[in-house]
Short mmCIF file of C-alpha atoms in Angstrom, two decimals:
data_model
loop_
_atom_site.label_atom_id
_atom_site.label_comp_id
_atom_site.label_asym_id
_atom_site.label_seq_id
_atom_site.Cartn_x
_atom_site.Cartn_y
_atom_site.Cartn_z
CA MET A 144 144.00 2.25 108.51
CA ARG A 145 143.57 -0.80 106.37
CA LEU A 146 146.72 -2.79 105.76
CA ASP A 147 146.03 -2.95 102.01
CA LEU A 148 145.89 0.88 101.84
CA LEU A 149 149.18 1.17 103.70
CA LYS A 150 150.83 -1.41 101.46
CA THR A 151 149.63 0.39 98.33
CA LEU A 152 150.90 3.68 99.75
CA ASN A 153 154.31 2.15 100.48
CA ALA A 154 154.45 0.60 97.00
CA GLU A 155 153.59 3.92 95.31
CA ARG A 156 156.37 5.63 97.22
CA ALA A 157 158.85 2.90 96.32
CA ALA A 158 157.87 3.36 92.66
CA ARG A 159 158.49 7.14 93.02
CA ARG A 160 154.85 8.07 92.43
CA ALA A 161 153.08 10.67 94.57
CA CYS A 162 149.82 9.84 96.39
CA VAL A 163 147.63 11.21 99.19
CA LEU A 164 145.88 9.32 101.99
CA VAL A 165 142.65 11.11 102.93
CA THR A 166 141.37 10.51 106.47
CA ASN A 167 138.09 11.83 107.85
CA THR A 168 139.32 12.61 111.35
CA ALA A 169 135.84 12.27 112.89
CA THR A 170 134.81 8.94 111.36
CA ALA A 171 138.32 7.56 110.58
CA ALA A 172 137.05 6.69 107.07
CA GLN A 173 139.96 6.63 104.64
CA ARG A 174 140.79 6.47 100.98
CA LEU A 175 144.07 6.50 99.09
CA VAL A 176 144.17 8.80 96.07
CA LEU A 177 146.85 7.95 93.51
CA ALA A 178 148.51 10.68 91.47
CA ASP A 179 146.42 9.98 88.36
CA GLN A 180 143.13 9.92 90.34
CA ILE A 181 143.49 13.33 91.95
CA ALA A 182 141.73 15.33 89.22
CA SER A 183 138.52 13.30 89.63
CA ASP A 184 138.51 13.32 93.45
CA PRO A 185 135.93 15.43 95.37
CA LEU A 186 138.87 17.12 97.12
CA ALA A 187 140.80 17.65 93.86
CA ASP A 188 141.77 21.28 94.53
CA GLU A 189 142.88 20.61 98.10
CA LEU A 190 144.85 17.54 97.01
CA GLU A 191 146.57 19.41 94.19
CA THR A 192 147.67 22.14 96.60
CA ALA A 193 148.92 19.73 99.26
CA LEU A 194 150.86 17.74 96.69
CA ARG A 195 152.45 20.84 95.20
CA LEU A 196 153.59 21.95 98.65
CA GLY A 197 154.69 18.42 99.47
CA LYS A 198 153.24 18.79 102.97
CA SER A 199 150.65 16.84 104.94
CA THR A 200 147.81 19.04 106.20
CA THR A 201 144.25 19.25 107.57
CA VAL A 202 141.51 20.60 105.28
CA GLU A 203 137.84 21.41 105.91
CA LYS A 204 135.18 20.68 103.31
CA ASP A 205 131.39 20.62 103.62
CA GLY A 206 131.53 20.62 107.40
CA ALA A 207 133.93 17.68 107.62
CA SER A 208 137.59 17.71 108.59
CA TYR A 209 140.06 15.65 106.56
CA PHE A 210 143.70 14.95 107.22
CA LEU A 211 145.79 14.58 104.07
CA THR A 212 148.88 12.41 104.42
CA VAL A 213 150.95 13.54 101.46
CA GLN A 214 153.49 11.16 100.01
CA VAL A 215 155.98 12.55 97.54
CA PRO A 216 158.84 10.42 96.28
CA PRO A 217 161.93 10.19 98.50
CA VAL A 218 164.65 12.58 97.40
CA ARG A 219 167.56 11.08 95.51
CA LEU A 220 171.08 12.32 95.01
CA VAL A 221 172.82 11.22 91.83
CA CYS A 222 176.55 12.00 91.70
CA ILE A 223 178.44 11.97 88.45
CA GLY A 224 181.99 11.06 89.42
CA ALA A 225 183.21 8.39 91.83
CA VAL A 226 185.78 10.83 93.18
CA HIS A 227 187.21 11.70 96.59
CA ILE A 228 184.41 14.21 97.33
CA SER A 229 181.80 11.54 96.51
CA GLN A 230 183.43 9.22 99.02
CA ALA A 231 183.05 11.88 101.71
CA LEU A 232 179.53 12.74 100.55
CA ALA A 233 178.18 9.17 100.73
CA PRO A 234 177.95 8.78 104.55
CA LEU A 235 176.64 12.35 104.94
CA ALA A 236 173.93 11.76 102.35
CA ARG A 237 172.90 8.56 104.07
CA ALA A 238 172.69 10.26 107.47
CA THR A 239 170.45 13.01 106.06
CA GLY A 240 168.11 10.57 104.31
CA PHE A 241 169.12 10.96 100.68
CA ASP A 242 169.10 7.91 98.47
CA MET A 243 172.52 8.25 96.77
CA ILE A 244 173.66 6.77 93.47
CA ILE A 245 177.12 7.29 91.96
CA ILE A 246 177.84 7.06 88.26
CA ASP A 247 181.35 6.96 86.75
CA PRO A 248 182.48 5.03 83.67
CA ARG A 249 186.05 4.90 84.98
CA THR A 250 186.24 1.46 86.55
CA ALA A 251 189.31 2.37 88.61
CA PHE A 252 187.18 4.99 90.40
CA ALA A 253 183.81 3.23 90.53
CA THR A 254 184.72 0.31 92.78
CA PRO A 255 182.82 -1.22 95.71
CA GLU A 256 185.99 -0.95 97.82
CA ARG A 257 185.95 2.82 97.50
CA PHE A 258 182.18 2.98 98.07
CA PRO A 259 180.91 0.45 100.58
CA ASP A 260 177.10 0.54 101.04
CA VAL A 261 176.51 2.90 98.09
CA ARG A 262 175.04 2.04 94.73
CA VAL A 263 177.81 2.62 92.19
CA ILE A 264 177.17 2.28 88.46
CA ALA A 265 180.37 1.91 86.40
CA GLU A 266 178.81 3.07 83.14
CA TRP A 267 178.69 6.19 81.01
CA PRO A 268 175.81 8.46 82.06
CA ASP A 269 173.95 7.93 78.77
CA VAL A 270 173.72 4.24 79.67
CA ALA A 271 173.29 4.58 83.45
CA LEU A 272 170.75 7.42 83.64
CA PRO A 273 167.74 6.33 81.52
CA PRO A 274 166.80 3.35 83.75
CA LEU A 275 166.99 5.57 86.86
CA GLY A 276 164.26 7.89 85.61
CA ILE A 277 165.69 11.09 87.11
CA ASP A 278 162.95 13.59 87.98
CA ARG A 279 162.15 16.78 89.88
CA TYR A 280 162.69 14.90 93.15
CA THR A 281 166.31 14.19 92.13
CA ALA A 282 169.40 16.25 92.99
CA MET A 283 172.39 15.92 90.68
CA ALA A 284 175.96 16.75 91.60
CA PHE A 285 178.58 16.88 88.84
CA LEU A 286 181.95 16.14 90.32
CA THR A 287 184.27 15.02 87.50
CA HIS A 288 184.73 18.41 85.74
CA ASP A 289 185.38 16.29 82.65
CA PRO A 290 182.94 17.36 79.89
CA LYS A 291 183.02 13.90 78.30
CA ILE A 292 181.47 12.43 81.45
CA ASP A 293 179.54 15.39 82.90
CA ASP A 294 177.90 16.93 79.85
CA PRO A 295 175.54 14.14 78.70
CA ALA A 296 174.26 13.86 82.28
CA LEU A 297 173.99 17.63 82.65
CA ILE A 298 171.81 17.78 79.56
CA ALA A 299 169.61 15.04 81.04
CA ALA A 300 169.40 16.86 84.40
CA LEU A 301 168.31 20.14 82.79
CA LYS A 302 165.67 18.35 80.72
CA ALA A 303 164.37 16.43 83.76
CA ASP A 304 164.03 19.65 85.81
CA CYS A 305 166.00 18.18 88.74
CA PHE A 306 165.44 20.31 91.88
CA TYR A 307 169.18 20.74 92.34
CA ILE A 308 171.96 20.78 89.76
CA GLY A 309 175.46 21.60 91.01
CA ALA A 310 178.71 21.36 89.09
CA LEU A 311 182.29 21.31 90.30
CA GLY A 312 184.87 23.45 88.57
CA SER A 313 186.32 26.93 88.55
CA ARG A 314 184.44 29.92 87.16
CA LYS A 315 186.51 29.57 83.98
CA THR A 316 185.55 25.89 83.67
CA HIS A 317 181.94 26.84 84.25
CA ALA A 318 182.03 29.61 81.62
CA LYS A 319 183.01 26.99 79.04
CA ARG A 320 180.29 24.70 80.35
CA VAL A 321 177.74 27.49 79.89
CA GLU A 322 178.86 27.93 76.28
CA ARG A 323 178.44 24.21 75.62
CA MET A 324 174.94 24.18 77.14
CA GLN A 325 173.98 27.24 75.06
CA ALA A 326 175.16 25.33 72.00
CA GLU A 327 172.83 22.51 73.10
CA GLY A 328 169.93 24.96 72.90
CA PHE A 329 169.25 25.57 76.62
CA SER A 330 167.96 29.02 77.60
CA ASP A 331 169.86 31.33 79.94
CA GLU A 332 167.19 30.72 82.56
CA GLN A 333 167.69 26.95 82.35
CA ILE A 334 171.47 27.27 82.47
CA ALA A 335 171.21 29.61 85.46
CA ARG A 336 169.82 26.69 87.43
CA ILE A 337 173.27 25.09 87.46
CA ARG A 338 174.97 25.98 90.73
CA ALA A 339 178.65 26.51 90.00
CA PRO A 340 181.13 26.52 91.55
CA ILE A 341 179.31 23.82 93.49
CA GLY A 342 178.45 24.15 97.18
CA ILE A 343 177.76 26.91 99.70
CA ASP A 344 180.79 29.15 100.15
CA ILE A 345 182.01 28.19 103.62
CA GLY A 346 185.66 28.20 102.62
CA SER A 347 185.84 24.41 102.28
CA VAL A 348 189.28 22.97 101.57
CA SER A 349 189.26 19.20 102.15
CA PRO A 350 187.02 16.79 100.20
CA ALA A 351 184.94 16.20 103.33
CA GLU A 352 184.46 19.93 103.85
CA ILE A 353 183.44 20.36 100.21
CA ALA A 354 181.00 17.47 100.67
CA VAL A 355 179.42 19.34 103.61
CA SER A 356 179.06 22.50 101.53
CA VAL A 357 177.50 20.54 98.64
CA LEU A 358 175.04 18.77 100.92
CA GLY A 359 174.19 22.07 102.61
CA GLU A 360 173.41 23.58 99.23
CA ILE A 361 171.21 20.61 98.30
CA ILE A 362 169.27 20.87 101.58
CA MET A 363 168.86 24.60 101.01
CA ALA A 364 167.44 23.97 97.52
CA LEU A 365 165.05 21.41 98.97
CA ARG A 366 163.87 23.15 102.12
CA LYS A 367 164.48 26.85 102.23
CA LYS A 368 161.74 29.35 101.48
CA PRO A 369 160.43 30.14 98.91
CA LEU A 370 160.81 26.43 98.20
CA ARG A 371 158.26 25.67 100.88
CA ASP A 372 155.72 27.56 98.80
CA ASP A 373 156.70 25.99 95.53
CA LYS A 374 159.58 23.58 95.48
CA ILE A 375 160.26 23.67 91.79
CA THR A 376 159.83 27.26 90.67
CA GLY A 377 161.31 28.28 94.02
CA VAL A 378 164.62 26.66 93.14
CA LYS A 379 164.63 28.46 89.83
CA ALA A 380 163.84 31.76 91.52
CA GLY A 381 166.52 31.15 94.12
CA VAL A 382 169.18 30.52 91.50
CA ALA A 383 168.15 33.40 89.30
CA ALA A 384 168.16 35.85 92.22
CA MET B 13 170.01 -2.30 111.61
CA ALA B 14 170.89 0.84 113.52
CA ALA B 15 170.36 3.00 110.45
CA ALA B 16 167.00 1.38 109.69
CA GLU B 17 165.82 1.85 113.27
CA LEU B 18 166.72 5.54 113.14
CA ALA B 19 164.15 5.63 110.41
CA VAL B 20 162.81 8.47 108.34
CA ASP B 21 159.01 8.60 108.18
CA ASP B 22 158.99 6.57 104.97
CA ASP B 23 160.75 3.62 106.57
CA ILE B 24 158.43 3.83 109.56
CA LEU B 25 155.32 3.13 107.45
CA VAL B 26 157.08 0.24 105.71
CA LYS B 27 157.93 -1.14 109.15
CA ALA B 28 154.30 -0.72 110.27
CA ALA B 29 153.11 -2.90 107.39
CA GLN B 30 155.78 -5.50 108.16
CA TRP B 31 154.82 -5.62 111.85
CA ARG B 32 151.14 -6.08 110.99
CA GLU B 33 151.90 -8.80 108.44
CA ALA B 34 153.91 -10.59 111.11
CA GLY B 35 150.68 -10.73 113.15
CA ARG B 36 151.41 -7.97 115.63
CA GLY B 37 148.76 -5.48 116.75
CA VAL B 38 149.84 -2.10 115.37
CA ALA B 39 148.74 1.53 115.76
CA ILE B 40 149.85 4.52 113.70
CA ALA B 41 150.01 7.95 115.32
CA THR B 42 150.20 10.97 113.03
CA VAL B 43 150.74 14.64 113.90
CA THR B 44 147.72 16.33 112.30
CA GLU B 45 148.06 19.88 113.61
CA THR B 46 150.66 21.97 115.39
CA TRP B 47 150.59 25.43 117.01
CA GLY B 48 153.52 27.46 118.23
CA SER B 49 156.88 25.79 118.50
CA ALA B 50 156.32 22.12 117.78
CA PRO B 51 159.35 19.89 117.37
CA ARG B 52 157.97 17.61 114.65
CA PRO B 53 156.06 18.76 111.57
CA VAL B 54 152.51 17.81 110.58
CA GLY B 55 152.55 14.38 108.98
CA SER B 56 155.20 12.92 111.32
CA HIS B 57 154.49 9.36 112.39
CA LEU B 58 154.97 7.21 115.44
CA VAL B 59 154.25 3.52 114.96
CA ILE B 60 153.45 1.42 118.02
CA ASP B 61 152.99 -2.32 118.46
CA GLU B 62 150.90 -4.17 121.04
CA GLU B 63 153.89 -4.64 123.33
CA GLY B 64 154.70 -0.94 123.37
CA HIS B 65 157.62 -1.07 120.93
CA PHE B 66 157.70 2.11 118.89
CA LEU B 67 159.48 3.76 115.97
CA GLY B 68 159.59 7.36 114.81
CA SER B 69 158.38 10.38 116.77
CA VAL B 70 155.54 12.89 117.07
CA SER B 71 157.48 15.28 119.32
CA GLY B 72 161.04 15.61 120.49
CA GLY B 73 160.49 12.76 122.93
CA CYS B 74 158.13 14.84 125.11
CA VAL B 75 154.79 13.12 124.67
CA GLU B 76 155.70 9.80 123.06
CA GLY B 77 155.12 7.96 126.34
CA ALA B 78 151.53 9.22 126.57
CA VAL B 79 150.86 8.49 122.90
CA VAL B 80 152.14 4.93 123.29
CA THR B 81 149.82 4.40 126.27
CA ASP B 82 146.78 5.60 124.31
CA ALA B 83 147.91 3.62 121.26
CA LEU B 84 147.72 0.41 123.29
CA ASP B 85 144.03 1.22 123.98
CA VAL B 86 143.46 1.91 120.28
CA ILE B 87 145.03 -1.44 119.38
CA ALA B 88 142.76 -3.11 121.94
CA ASP B 89 139.42 -1.48 121.01
CA GLY B 90 140.04 -0.46 117.38
CA LYS B 91 138.58 3.03 117.91
CA ALA B 92 140.64 5.80 116.32
CA ARG B 93 141.04 8.92 118.44
CA THR B 94 142.61 12.34 118.38
CA LEU B 95 144.91 13.35 121.24
CA GLU B 96 145.86 16.90 122.05
CA PHE B 97 148.87 18.06 123.99
CA GLY B 98 149.76 21.57 125.04
CA VAL B 99 151.11 23.57 127.91
CA ALA B 100 147.60 24.57 129.03
CA ASP B 101 146.86 20.92 129.58
CA GLU B 102 147.66 19.33 132.91
CA THR B 103 148.61 16.07 131.18
CA ALA B 104 151.03 17.86 128.91
CA TRP B 105 152.82 19.27 131.90
CA GLN B 106 153.05 15.80 133.34
CA VAL B 107 154.42 14.29 130.16
CA GLY B 108 156.35 17.44 129.41
CA LEU B 109 155.77 19.23 126.13
CA SER B 110 158.36 21.65 127.42
CA CYS B 111 158.80 23.50 124.14
CA GLY B 112 155.57 25.40 124.81
CA GLY B 113 153.86 24.26 121.62
CA ARG B 114 150.60 22.43 121.12
CA ILE B 115 150.08 19.38 118.94
CA LYS B 116 147.18 17.22 117.81
CA VAL B 117 147.88 13.55 117.19
CA PHE B 118 145.53 11.15 115.37
CA VAL B 119 145.92 7.55 116.52
CA GLU B 120 144.43 4.68 114.51
CA ARG B 121 144.72 0.93 114.45
CA LEU B 122 146.22 -0.79 111.42
CA ASP B 123 143.68 -3.48 110.42
#
């Protein structure tokens, strides 16, 4: 592989843009296809499929064998609320490879002392979120159960089609949240994507145990079939089911 | 540093570029096909330098030693090659792909 190809590939990933490295496994000839070049590539159909699945694979075309190294952006976890659960979640998220960012306008909560080694933004979500460019490769966990803080970010998460949206709060709290999102014009199908109460039901009690259940739910949304077939619609189907 | 060395595949390719830019001979090994129970999915990388230092994995530690040995040849002669490991293969028994799976690994030099 040429160093310049590898550096471009690394830069695309850092910029959260998908790309595919195509290698002829017999001749070792290679090319890097950026996201906006895929449609005009000779292997356009194969590249589209591999990118949608988010998986590297070998394809055959015109008697030649090509290995496709698929790069999709690294998965991020954005937490609204610099709360006790977020503190427990931070080291778990790091260990499992999620790039975690915490947003909370309450400066008493959003301190570096409470969150060593985590990016904490002490701003309201409407200020903090736009520069982050949340996308379908982003998971969002809403942990304040304060509508003033959660709701603007929840609206942004639904619009951005984040692969996971989970919200803390009782069923009663969530029922009110659903009403507010309906008033914002979101469809029932969109609102059904919000996982609430947040986390897999493993009977968690402590903040650390709740953090485990939240992270488990995020990993399930990311990895579990039918997500392997189609990450995005799969999440929707999973929630609706 | 410990966390960085644990390394998800993304970090491994960043490290490969850094090693090369520092003037080290580098090879990248990539799992291109798997059959049966294989411990690491297609697309997993192992990055090797000319002194045999490596990061990442292409199996659960079963065949890395053999891949590193071949990678040193690739770094030396620049010829990419595909390695295959499986239980039917005498070499695989020696290096121990004990899970019973078969994997194909493409090894190329970073130029």
